[in-house]
Amino acid sequence: KDEFLYTVTHELRTPLTSIRAMSEIIHDNPAMDESEKEIFLSGIVRETERLSHLITQVLNLEKYESGRQQLNKSAVVLNTLIDETVQSVSTIANEKKVHIRQQLPNSMFLVQCDAMLIQQVLYNLLSNAIKFADENAGLIKIMVHTNHDELQVSVEDNGKGIPKDLHT
């Protein structure tokens, strides 16, 4: 139960942190250009939607485990999903002076998935990478690799890494 509560609060805290950061930027810069303000406000709306979705997921957790709740699969352009996720963490990345480099194939991949769940996984990976990227010259790479009929998405940061004794 304690581990579950820790995980849930961590997942809820992530979009809240982003919402707070973007709101503070708008609040602290009253002379901000309207187009720039619109970018931050759009991010706040996206993160609020993500937060709402997370709360719904927690409330429906038992349904997923019992098989009564199904995934909301749809055709999604993977490159677009990645772009949107990178955009949603860009404020936090900029504050920590972390650069995110996307290495995506030119072709647009259409995948069947639950977009919100995949986006949450990507968001968590990117948020953690931002947190642990090198403090002086933070760099994160998000890449898509093809392997026959599979796609692999990876997120890599230039932080100190996980100690070898903690690898499984």
mmCIF file with all atom_site columns, C-alpha atoms in Angstrom:
data_model
loop_
_atom_site.group_PDB
_atom_site.id
_atom_site.type_symbol
_atom_site.label_atom_id
_atom_site.label_alt_id
_atom_site.label_comp_id
_atom_site.label_asym_id
_atom_site.label_entity_id
_atom_site.label_seq_id
_atom_site.pdbx_PDB_ins_code
_atom_site.Cartn_x
_atom_site.Cartn_y
_atom_site.Cartn_z
_atom_site.occupancy
_atom_site.B_iso_or_equiv
_atom_site.pdbx_formal_charge
_atom_site.auth_seq_id
_atom_site.auth_comp_id
_atom_site.auth_asym_id
_atom_site.auth_atom_id
_atom_site.pdbx_PDB_model_num
ATOM 1   C CA . LYS A 1 1   ? 0.000   0.000  0.000   1.00 0.00 ? 1   LYS A CA 1
ATOM 2   C CA . ASP A 1 2   ? 2.813   2.441  0.904   1.00 0.00 ? 2   ASP A CA 1
ATOM 3   C CA . GLU A 1 3   ? 4.610   1.783  -2.388  1.00 0.00 ? 3   GLU A CA 1
ATOM 4   C CA . PHE A 1 4   ? 1.378   2.288  -4.316  1.00 0.00 ? 4   PHE A CA 1
ATOM 5   C CA . LEU A 1 5   ? 0.695   5.609  -2.546  1.00 0.00 ? 5   LEU A CA 1
ATOM 6   C CA . TYR A 1 6   ? 4.269   6.760  -3.204  1.00 0.00 ? 6   TYR A CA 1
ATOM 7   C CA . THR A 1 7   ? 3.932   5.933  -6.902  1.00 0.00 ? 7   THR A CA 1
ATOM 8   C CA . VAL A 1 8   ? 0.558   7.661  -7.205  1.00 0.00 ? 8   VAL A CA 1
ATOM 9   C CA . THR A 1 9   ? 1.729   10.830 -5.469  1.00 0.00 ? 9   THR A CA 1
ATOM 10  C CA . HIS A 1 10  ? 4.845   10.901 -7.663  1.00 0.00 ? 10  HIS A CA 1
ATOM 11  C CA . GLU A 1 11  ? 2.722   10.591 -10.802 1.00 0.00 ? 11  GLU A CA 1
ATOM 12  C CA . LEU A 1 12  ? 0.380   13.361 -9.649  1.00 0.00 ? 12  LEU A CA 1
ATOM 13  C CA . ARG A 1 13  ? 3.223   15.630 -8.583  1.00 0.00 ? 13  ARG A CA 1
ATOM 14  C CA . THR A 1 14  ? 4.841   15.598 -12.034 1.00 0.00 ? 14  THR A CA 1
ATOM 15  C CA . PRO A 1 15  ? 2.128   17.544 -13.909 1.00 0.00 ? 15  PRO A CA 1
ATOM 16  C CA . LEU A 1 16  ? 1.518   19.733 -10.849 1.00 0.00 ? 16  LEU A CA 1
ATOM 17  C CA . THR A 1 17  ? 5.186   20.770 -10.877 1.00 0.00 ? 17  THR A CA 1
ATOM 18  C CA . SER A 1 18  ? 4.963   21.649 -14.560 1.00 0.00 ? 18  SER A CA 1
ATOM 19  C CA . ILE A 1 19  ? 1.735   23.636 -14.067 1.00 0.00 ? 19  ILE A CA 1
ATOM 20  C CA . ARG A 1 20  ? 3.280   25.550 -11.183 1.00 0.00 ? 20  ARG A CA 1
ATOM 21  C CA . ALA A 1 21  ? 6.480   26.342 -13.105 1.00 0.00 ? 21  ALA A CA 1
ATOM 22  C CA . MET A 1 22  ? 4.608   27.614 -16.166 1.00 0.00 ? 22  MET A CA 1
ATOM 23  C CA . SER A 1 23  ? 2.183   29.630 -14.010 1.00 0.00 ? 23  SER A CA 1
ATOM 24  C CA . GLU A 1 24  ? 5.059   31.230 -12.086 1.00 0.00 ? 24  GLU A CA 1
ATOM 25  C CA . ILE A 1 25  ? 6.791   32.203 -15.323 1.00 0.00 ? 25  ILE A CA 1
ATOM 26  C CA . ILE A 1 26  ? 3.632   33.963 -16.523 1.00 0.00 ? 26  ILE A CA 1
ATOM 27  C CA . HIS A 1 27  ? 3.061   35.538 -13.105 1.00 0.00 ? 27  HIS A CA 1
ATOM 28  C CA . ASP A 1 28  ? 6.654   36.782 -12.750 1.00 0.00 ? 28  ASP A CA 1
ATOM 29  C CA . ASN A 1 29  ? 6.757   38.254 -16.265 1.00 0.00 ? 29  ASN A CA 1
ATOM 30  C CA . PRO A 1 30  ? 3.717   40.537 -16.670 1.00 0.00 ? 30  PRO A CA 1
ATOM 31  C CA . ALA A 1 31  ? 5.247   42.152 -19.772 1.00 0.00 ? 31  ALA A CA 1
ATOM 32  C CA . MET A 1 32  ? 5.617   38.780 -21.499 1.00 0.00 ? 32  MET A CA 1
ATOM 33  C CA . ASP A 1 33  ? 4.737   38.732 -25.183 1.00 0.00 ? 33  ASP A CA 1
ATOM 34  C CA . GLU A 1 34  ? 1.188   37.448 -25.784 1.00 0.00 ? 34  GLU A CA 1
ATOM 35  C CA . SER A 1 35  ? 2.333   34.682 -28.158 1.00 0.00 ? 35  SER A CA 1
ATOM 36  C CA . GLU A 1 36  ? 4.828   33.410 -25.581 1.00 0.00 ? 36  GLU A CA 1
ATOM 37  C CA . LYS A 1 37  ? 2.154   33.609 -22.880 1.00 0.00 ? 37  LYS A CA 1
ATOM 38  C CA . GLU A 1 38  ? -0.144  31.539 -25.108 1.00 0.00 ? 38  GLU A CA 1
ATOM 39  C CA . ILE A 1 39  ? 2.502   28.796 -25.338 1.00 0.00 ? 39  ILE A CA 1
ATOM 40  C CA . PHE A 1 40  ? 2.722   28.565 -21.548 1.00 0.00 ? 40  PHE A CA 1
ATOM 41  C CA . LEU A 1 41  ? -1.061  28.675 -21.129 1.00 0.00 ? 41  LEU A CA 1
ATOM 42  C CA . SER A 1 42  ? -1.450  25.853 -23.664 1.00 0.00 ? 42  SER A CA 1
ATOM 43  C CA . GLY A 1 43  ? 1.072   23.861 -21.655 1.00 0.00 ? 43  GLY A CA 1
ATOM 44  C CA . ILE A 1 44  ? -0.901  24.487 -18.475 1.00 0.00 ? 44  ILE A CA 1
ATOM 45  C CA . VAL A 1 45  ? -4.084  23.258 -20.153 1.00 0.00 ? 45  VAL A CA 1
ATOM 46  C CA . ARG A 1 46  ? -2.283  20.114 -21.415 1.00 0.00 ? 46  ARG A CA 1
ATOM 47  C CA . GLU A 1 47  ? -0.814  19.366 -18.003 1.00 0.00 ? 47  GLU A CA 1
ATOM 48  C CA . THR A 1 48  ? -4.186  19.937 -16.303 1.00 0.00 ? 48  THR A CA 1
ATOM 49  C CA . GLU A 1 49  ? -5.739  17.444 -18.717 1.00 0.00 ? 49  GLU A CA 1
ATOM 50  C CA . ARG A 1 50  ? -2.930  14.983 -17.933 1.00 0.00 ? 50  ARG A CA 1
ATOM 51  C CA . LEU A 1 51  ? -3.524  15.459 -14.198 1.00 0.00 ? 51  LEU A CA 1
ATOM 52  C CA . SER A 1 52  ? -7.236  14.829 -14.620 1.00 0.00 ? 52  SER A CA 1
ATOM 53  C CA . HIS A 1 53  ? -6.491  11.713 -16.643 1.00 0.00 ? 53  HIS A CA 1
ATOM 54  C CA . LEU A 1 54  ? -4.101  10.440 -13.960 1.00 0.00 ? 54  LEU A CA 1
ATOM 55  C CA . ILE A 1 55  ? -6.736  10.850 -11.281 1.00 0.00 ? 55  ILE A CA 1
ATOM 56  C CA . THR A 1 56  ? -9.195  8.925  -13.445 1.00 0.00 ? 56  THR A CA 1
ATOM 57  C CA . GLN A 1 57  ? -6.588  6.195  -13.926 1.00 0.00 ? 57  GLN A CA 1
ATOM 58  C CA . VAL A 1 58  ? -6.083  5.843  -10.190 1.00 0.00 ? 58  VAL A CA 1
ATOM 59  C CA . LEU A 1 59  ? -9.823  5.631  -9.646  1.00 0.00 ? 59  LEU A CA 1
ATOM 60  C CA . ASN A 1 60  ? -10.107 2.982  -12.373 1.00 0.00 ? 60  ASN A CA 1
ATOM 61  C CA . LEU A 1 61  ? -7.038  0.950  -11.331 1.00 0.00 ? 61  LEU A CA 1
ATOM 62  C CA . GLU A 1 62  ? -9.108  -1.931 -9.983  1.00 0.00 ? 62  GLU A CA 1
ATOM 63  C CA . LYS A 1 63  ? -11.029 -2.128 -13.252 1.00 0.00 ? 63  LYS A CA 1
ATOM 64  C CA . TYR A 1 64  ? -7.775  -2.470 -15.234 1.00 0.00 ? 64  TYR A CA 1
ATOM 65  C CA . GLU A 1 65  ? -6.476  -5.176 -12.918 1.00 0.00 ? 65  GLU A CA 1
ATOM 66  C CA . SER A 1 66  ? -9.698  -7.142 -13.118 1.00 0.00 ? 66  SER A CA 1
ATOM 67  C CA . GLY A 1 67  ? -9.862  -6.844 -16.909 1.00 0.00 ? 67  GLY A CA 1
ATOM 68  C CA . ARG A 1 68  ? -13.115 -4.867 -16.868 1.00 0.00 ? 68  ARG A CA 1
ATOM 69  C CA . GLN A 1 69  ? -11.396 -1.682 -18.113 1.00 0.00 ? 69  GLN A CA 1
ATOM 70  C CA . GLN A 1 70  ? -9.866  -1.736 -21.581 1.00 0.00 ? 70  GLN A CA 1
ATOM 71  C CA . LEU A 1 71  ? -7.124  0.428  -23.049 1.00 0.00 ? 71  LEU A CA 1
ATOM 72  C CA . ASN A 1 72  ? -8.229  3.345  -25.233 1.00 0.00 ? 72  ASN A CA 1
ATOM 73  C CA . LYS A 1 73  ? -6.277  2.345  -28.316 1.00 0.00 ? 73  LYS A CA 1
ATOM 74  C CA . SER A 1 74  ? -6.272  4.535  -31.382 1.00 0.00 ? 74  SER A CA 1
ATOM 75  C CA . ALA A 1 75  ? -4.049  5.255  -34.361 1.00 0.00 ? 75  ALA A CA 1
ATOM 76  C CA . VAL A 1 76  ? -1.426  7.784  -33.253 1.00 0.00 ? 76  VAL A CA 1
ATOM 77  C CA . VAL A 1 77  ? 1.435   9.434  -35.131 1.00 0.00 ? 77  VAL A CA 1
ATOM 78  C CA . LEU A 1 78  ? 4.370   8.565  -32.878 1.00 0.00 ? 78  LEU A CA 1
ATOM 79  C CA . ASN A 1 79  ? 6.460   11.581 -33.926 1.00 0.00 ? 79  ASN A CA 1
ATOM 80  C CA . THR A 1 80  ? 3.605   13.934 -32.964 1.00 0.00 ? 80  THR A CA 1
ATOM 81  C CA . LEU A 1 81  ? 3.131   12.212 -29.608 1.00 0.00 ? 81  LEU A CA 1
ATOM 82  C CA . ILE A 1 82  ? 6.844   12.582 -28.872 1.00 0.00 ? 82  ILE A CA 1
ATOM 83  C CA . ASP A 1 83  ? 6.860   16.243 -30.012 1.00 0.00 ? 83  ASP A CA 1
ATOM 84  C CA . GLU A 1 84  ? 3.918   17.061 -27.721 1.00 0.00 ? 84  GLU A CA 1
ATOM 85  C CA . THR A 1 85  ? 5.551   15.328 -24.774 1.00 0.00 ? 85  THR A CA 1
ATOM 86  C CA . VAL A 1 86  ? 8.881   17.116 -25.324 1.00 0.00 ? 86  VAL A CA 1
ATOM 87  C CA . GLN A 1 87  ? 6.999   20.411 -25.539 1.00 0.00 ? 87  GLN A CA 1
ATOM 88  C CA . SER A 1 88  ? 5.233   19.699 -22.240 1.00 0.00 ? 88  SER A CA 1
ATOM 89  C CA . VAL A 1 89  ? 8.565   19.260 -20.389 1.00 0.00 ? 89  VAL A CA 1
ATOM 90  C CA . SER A 1 90  ? 10.415  22.053 -22.207 1.00 0.00 ? 90  SER A CA 1
ATOM 91  C CA . THR A 1 91  ? 9.730   24.645 -19.493 1.00 0.00 ? 91  THR A CA 1
ATOM 92  C CA . ILE A 1 92  ? 11.287  22.465 -16.817 1.00 0.00 ? 92  ILE A CA 1
ATOM 93  C CA . ALA A 1 93  ? 14.179  21.567 -19.130 1.00 0.00 ? 93  ALA A CA 1
ATOM 94  C CA . ASN A 1 94  ? 14.851  25.234 -19.941 1.00 0.00 ? 94  ASN A CA 1
ATOM 95  C CA . GLU A 1 95  ? 14.861  26.164 -16.262 1.00 0.00 ? 95  GLU A CA 1
ATOM 96  C CA . LYS A 1 96  ? 17.515  23.528 -15.577 1.00 0.00 ? 96  LYS A CA 1
ATOM 97  C CA . LYS A 1 97  ? 19.402  24.480 -18.767 1.00 0.00 ? 97  LYS A CA 1
ATOM 98  C CA . VAL A 1 98  ? 18.888  21.019 -20.221 1.00 0.00 ? 98  VAL A CA 1
ATOM 99  C CA . HIS A 1 99  ? 18.727  20.627 -23.992 1.00 0.00 ? 99  HIS A CA 1
ATOM 100 C CA . ILE A 1 100 ? 16.448  17.907 -25.419 1.00 0.00 ? 100 ILE A CA 1
ATOM 101 C CA . ARG A 1 101 ? 17.502  16.543 -28.791 1.00 0.00 ? 101 ARG A CA 1
ATOM 102 C CA . GLN A 1 102 ? 15.012  14.473 -30.767 1.00 0.00 ? 102 GLN A CA 1
ATOM 103 C CA . GLN A 1 103 ? 16.459  11.881 -33.117 1.00 0.00 ? 103 GLN A CA 1
ATOM 104 C CA . LEU A 1 104 ? 13.367  10.725 -34.949 1.00 0.00 ? 104 LEU A CA 1
ATOM 105 C CA . PRO A 1 105 ? 13.152  9.120  -38.380 1.00 0.00 ? 105 PRO A CA 1
ATOM 106 C CA . ASN A 1 106 ? 11.778  11.372 -41.084 1.00 0.00 ? 106 ASN A CA 1
ATOM 107 C CA . SER A 1 107 ? 8.947   8.956  -41.763 1.00 0.00 ? 107 SER A CA 1
ATOM 108 C CA . MET A 1 108 ? 5.840   9.324  -39.642 1.00 0.00 ? 108 MET A CA 1
ATOM 109 C CA . PHE A 1 109 ? 5.017   6.129  -37.798 1.00 0.00 ? 109 PHE A CA 1
ATOM 110 C CA . LEU A 1 110 ? 1.369   5.378  -37.178 1.00 0.00 ? 110 LEU A CA 1
ATOM 111 C CA . VAL A 1 111 ? 1.010   3.173  -34.095 1.00 0.00 ? 111 VAL A CA 1
ATOM 112 C CA . GLN A 1 112 ? -1.959  1.661  -32.300 1.00 0.00 ? 112 GLN A CA 1
ATOM 113 C CA . CYS A 1 113 ? -1.716  2.560  -28.619 1.00 0.00 ? 113 CYS A CA 1
ATOM 114 C CA . ASP A 1 114 ? -3.351  4.269  -25.686 1.00 0.00 ? 114 ASP A CA 1
ATOM 115 C CA . ALA A 1 115 ? -1.895  7.712  -26.413 1.00 0.00 ? 115 ALA A CA 1
ATOM 116 C CA . MET A 1 116 ? -2.382  9.117  -22.910 1.00 0.00 ? 116 MET A CA 1
ATOM 117 C CA . LEU A 1 117 ? -0.681  6.148  -21.262 1.00 0.00 ? 117 LEU A CA 1
ATOM 118 C CA . ILE A 1 118 ? 2.264   6.197  -23.673 1.00 0.00 ? 118 ILE A CA 1
ATOM 119 C CA . GLN A 1 119 ? 2.566   9.966  -23.285 1.00 0.00 ? 119 GLN A CA 1
ATOM 120 C CA . GLN A 1 120 ? 2.627   9.580  -19.492 1.00 0.00 ? 120 GLN A CA 1
ATOM 121 C CA . VAL A 1 121 ? 5.439   7.020  -19.741 1.00 0.00 ? 121 VAL A CA 1
ATOM 122 C CA . LEU A 1 122 ? 7.424   9.340  -22.038 1.00 0.00 ? 122 LEU A CA 1
ATOM 123 C CA . TYR A 1 123 ? 6.742   12.292 -19.751 1.00 0.00 ? 123 TYR A CA 1
ATOM 124 C CA . ASN A 1 124 ? 8.018   10.353 -16.740 1.00 0.00 ? 124 ASN A CA 1
ATOM 125 C CA . LEU A 1 125 ? 11.147  9.237  -18.586 1.00 0.00 ? 125 LEU A CA 1
ATOM 126 C CA . LEU A 1 126 ? 11.886  12.784 -19.771 1.00 0.00 ? 126 LEU A CA 1
ATOM 127 C CA . SER A 1 127 ? 11.160  14.322 -16.355 1.00 0.00 ? 127 SER A CA 1
ATOM 128 C CA . ASN A 1 128 ? 13.521  11.876 -14.676 1.00 0.00 ? 128 ASN A CA 1
ATOM 129 C CA . ALA A 1 129 ? 16.156  12.496 -17.345 1.00 0.00 ? 129 ALA A CA 1
ATOM 130 C CA . ILE A 1 130 ? 15.864  16.255 -16.744 1.00 0.00 ? 130 ILE A CA 1
ATOM 131 C CA . LYS A 1 131 ? 16.211  15.710 -13.019 1.00 0.00 ? 131 LYS A CA 1
ATOM 132 C CA . PHE A 1 132 ? 19.381  13.637 -13.419 1.00 0.00 ? 132 PHE A CA 1
ATOM 133 C CA . ALA A 1 133 ? 21.007  15.238 -16.487 1.00 0.00 ? 133 ALA A CA 1
ATOM 134 C CA . ASP A 1 134 ? 24.463  16.782 -16.117 1.00 0.00 ? 134 ASP A CA 1
ATOM 135 C CA . GLU A 1 135 ? 24.200  19.966 -14.056 1.00 0.00 ? 135 GLU A CA 1
ATOM 136 C CA . ASN A 1 136 ? 26.605  21.943 -16.249 1.00 0.00 ? 136 ASN A CA 1
ATOM 137 C CA . ALA A 1 137 ? 25.674  20.864 -19.772 1.00 0.00 ? 137 ALA A CA 1
ATOM 138 C CA . GLY A 1 138 ? 22.493  18.843 -19.569 1.00 0.00 ? 138 GLY A CA 1
ATOM 139 C CA . LEU A 1 139 ? 21.627  16.889 -22.681 1.00 0.00 ? 139 LEU A CA 1
ATOM 140 C CA . ILE A 1 140 ? 18.795  14.455 -23.257 1.00 0.00 ? 140 ILE A CA 1
ATOM 141 C CA . LYS A 1 141 ? 18.292  12.422 -26.404 1.00 0.00 ? 141 LYS A CA 1
ATOM 142 C CA . ILE A 1 142 ? 14.957  10.879 -27.274 1.00 0.00 ? 142 ILE A CA 1
ATOM 143 C CA . MET A 1 143 ? 15.298  8.432  -30.128 1.00 0.00 ? 143 MET A CA 1
ATOM 144 C CA . VAL A 1 144 ? 13.151  6.097  -32.188 1.00 0.00 ? 144 VAL A CA 1
ATOM 145 C CA . HIS A 1 145 ? 14.750  2.992  -33.661 1.00 0.00 ? 145 HIS A CA 1
ATOM 146 C CA . THR A 1 146 ? 13.175  0.517  -36.027 1.00 0.00 ? 146 THR A CA 1
ATOM 147 C CA . ASN A 1 147 ? 13.778  -3.199 -35.778 1.00 0.00 ? 147 ASN A CA 1
ATOM 148 C CA . HIS A 1 148 ? 11.855  -5.096 -38.444 1.00 0.00 ? 148 HIS A CA 1
ATOM 149 C CA . ASP A 1 149 ? 8.214   -4.634 -37.437 1.00 0.00 ? 149 ASP A CA 1
ATOM 150 C CA . GLU A 1 150 ? 8.959   -3.069 -34.021 1.00 0.00 ? 150 GLU A CA 1
ATOM 151 C CA . LEU A 1 151 ? 9.602   0.463  -32.882 1.00 0.00 ? 151 LEU A CA 1
ATOM 152 C CA . GLN A 1 152 ? 11.800  1.235  -29.896 1.00 0.00 ? 152 GLN A CA 1
ATOM 153 C CA . VAL A 1 153 ? 11.697  4.607  -28.161 1.00 0.00 ? 153 VAL A CA 1
ATOM 154 C CA . SER A 1 154 ? 14.597  5.425  -25.856 1.00 0.00 ? 154 SER A CA 1
ATOM 155 C CA . VAL A 1 155 ? 15.441  8.352  -23.616 1.00 0.00 ? 155 VAL A CA 1
ATOM 156 C CA . GLU A 1 156 ? 19.066  8.958  -22.669 1.00 0.00 ? 156 GLU A CA 1
ATOM 157 C CA . ASP A 1 157 ? 20.571  11.663 -20.458 1.00 0.00 ? 157 ASP A CA 1
ATOM 158 C CA . ASN A 1 158 ? 24.169  12.594 -19.747 1.00 0.00 ? 158 ASN A CA 1
ATOM 159 C CA . GLY A 1 159 ? 23.875  12.363 -15.972 1.00 0.00 ? 159 GLY A CA 1
ATOM 160 C CA . LYS A 1 160 ? 26.044  10.191 -13.741 1.00 0.00 ? 160 LYS A CA 1
ATOM 161 C CA . GLY A 1 161 ? 23.776  7.191  -14.222 1.00 0.00 ? 161 GLY A CA 1
ATOM 162 C CA . ILE A 1 162 ? 22.606  4.432  -11.949 1.00 0.00 ? 162 ILE A CA 1
ATOM 163 C CA . PRO A 1 163 ? 25.317  2.750  -9.870  1.00 0.00 ? 163 PRO A CA 1
ATOM 164 C CA . LYS A 1 164 ? 26.199  -0.705 -11.236 1.00 0.00 ? 164 LYS A CA 1
ATOM 165 C CA . ASP A 1 165 ? 25.232  -2.421 -7.967  1.00 0.00 ? 165 ASP A CA 1
ATOM 166 C CA . LEU A 1 166 ? 21.629  -1.224 -8.441  1.00 0.00 ? 166 LEU A CA 1
ATOM 167 C CA . HIS A 1 167 ? 21.268  -2.650 -11.961 1.00 0.00 ? 167 HIS A CA 1
ATOM 168 C CA . THR A 1 168 ? 18.966  -5.654 -12.190 1.00 0.00 ? 168 THR A CA 1
#
